[in-house]
């Protein structure tokens, strides 16, 4: 258990789920601090949340962001001395946070830069001093304790609140929690939070069903050929909707309790599925839900649940329950 604040990461349109509905639901659930990747996303989140909640921007204060940061009252996580100078010059007195690099080498100030800026920055009461873990999805990775020690060495003794962990770091234990945690994927039902509730259900409508005979083929490049009489449903979603083509014919969908195999190549807008053993004519088949998660689908495509979520396209009708 952590005594700190739990912020909510809603970047990339709340991991593809619709920040306009997800952010207010999280605010309703008690979240007071939100993180986005870019100022433009922060503007959208501010528009739905209204004044009050903190909206922090991981990319910091980039050239061209000043008006957005001021008008939408965003809190940039400053990543460099250059950004710090730009921020205090353009928006003196405006809230900011500091992002430190503790070893990931992606964003944030490194030790030398931080030493040079530290006293000046801390004198202006930053909202937060944060860093990010590179290997937190692997609890046994030595990088975790290395980054923890580096972050501590850079920040022990400061008055400003500190934050190190996203979903994976939270699961590493209280040492990693500091004053604020920043879960994203764990909120949305994905690994590395093994016990996460699946929050996304994805049903794909059946456009047409047909019977194919032994020897007939289905889909592009004839990669699947019937060996027995087969009933084939054509679904109205394909790789343009995030049904990643690389899932290929290792993927399954569900008609109620019946598992149905994907047949042949996934097309841009359509996917063929074997519904031979399904009784009746299903209107739709389920790709994500109680039977299989975003991480199951990710495994088929050789990717991670994050990419499945953020690939969900714009053609779906998104229906929100209890939100
Ligand atoms: C995306 C991101 C998060 C959230 O990560 P999850 O693994 O989805 O919990 C937190 N902090 C930073 C800096 C991020 O880029």
PDB file of N, CA, C and O in Angstrom, residues 43 57 82 96 220 238 255 268 282 290 295:
ATOM      1  N   UNK A  43      -4.687  20.220 -23.600  1.00  0.00           N
ATOM      2  CA  UNK A  43      -5.766  21.168 -23.901  1.00  0.00           C
ATOM      3  C   UNK A  43      -7.102  20.427 -23.983  1.00  0.00           C
ATOM      4  O   UNK A  43      -8.116  20.870 -23.437  1.00  0.00           O
ATOM      5  N   UNK A  57       2.353  17.616 -18.408  1.00  0.00           N
ATOM      6  CA  UNK A  57       2.752  17.274 -19.776  1.00  0.00           C
ATOM      7  C   UNK A  57       4.167  16.691 -19.749  1.00  0.00           C
ATOM      8  O   UNK A  57       5.120  17.384 -19.402  1.00  0.00           O
ATOM      9  N   UNK A  82      17.393  24.115 -21.226  1.00  0.00           N
ATOM     10  CA  UNK A  82      16.782  24.934 -22.283  1.00  0.00           C
ATOM     11  C   UNK A  82      15.282  25.108 -22.050  1.00  0.00           C
ATOM     12  O   UNK A  82      14.751  26.207 -22.187  1.00  0.00           O
ATOM     13  N   UNK A  96       5.316  24.303 -12.832  1.00  0.00           N
ATOM     14  CA  UNK A  96       6.078  23.357 -13.654  1.00  0.00           C
ATOM     15  C   UNK A  96       6.520  22.199 -12.769  1.00  0.00           C
ATOM     16  O   UNK A  96       6.486  22.281 -11.535  1.00  0.00           O
ATOM     17  N   UNK A 220      -7.111 -13.030 -48.952  1.00  0.00           N
ATOM     18  CA  UNK A 220      -5.962 -12.677 -49.782  1.00  0.00           C
ATOM     19  C   UNK A 220      -4.899 -13.770 -49.807  1.00  0.00           C
ATOM     20  O   UNK A 220      -4.621 -14.398 -48.772  1.00  0.00           O
ATOM     21  N   UNK A 238     -10.836  -4.828 -39.573  1.00  0.00           N
ATOM     22  CA  UNK A 238      -9.566  -5.378 -40.020  1.00  0.00           C
ATOM     23  C   UNK A 238      -8.412  -4.604 -39.428  1.00  0.00           C
ATOM     24  O   UNK A 238      -8.558  -3.959 -38.383  1.00  0.00           O
ATOM     25  N   UNK A 255     -17.903 -16.650 -29.952  1.00  0.00           N
ATOM     26  CA  UNK A 255     -19.349 -16.503 -30.107  1.00  0.00           C
ATOM     27  C   UNK A 255     -19.940 -17.123 -28.855  1.00  0.00           C
ATOM     28  O   UNK A 255     -19.993 -18.355 -28.754  1.00  0.00           O
ATOM     29  N   UNK A 268      -7.833  -5.127 -44.555  1.00  0.00           N
ATOM     30  CA  UNK A 268      -7.862  -3.792 -43.965  1.00  0.00           C
ATOM     31  C   UNK A 268      -9.139  -3.560 -43.163  1.00  0.00           C
ATOM     32  O   UNK A 268      -9.114  -3.016 -42.062  1.00  0.00           O
ATOM     33  N   UNK A 282     -24.511 -15.857 -35.467  1.00  0.00           N
ATOM     34  CA  UNK A 282     -24.144 -14.767 -34.565  1.00  0.00           C
ATOM     35  C   UNK A 282     -24.122 -13.415 -35.287  1.00  0.00           C
ATOM     36  O   UNK A 282     -23.718 -13.343 -36.442  1.00  0.00           O
ATOM     37  N   UNK A 290     -14.146 -11.111 -21.505  1.00  0.00           N
ATOM     38  CA  UNK A 290     -13.889 -12.037 -20.396  1.00  0.00           C
ATOM     39  C   UNK A 290     -13.010 -13.215 -20.831  1.00  0.00           C
ATOM     40  O   UNK A 290     -12.254 -13.757 -20.042  1.00  0.00           O
ATOM     41  N   UNK A 295      -3.748  -8.426 -23.679  1.00  0.00           N
ATOM     42  CA  UNK A 295      -2.436  -9.079 -23.690  1.00  0.00           C
ATOM     43  C   UNK A 295      -2.450 -10.404 -24.443  1.00  0.00           C
ATOM     44  O   UNK A 295      -1.445 -10.782 -25.043  1.00  0.00           O
TER      45      UNK A 295
END
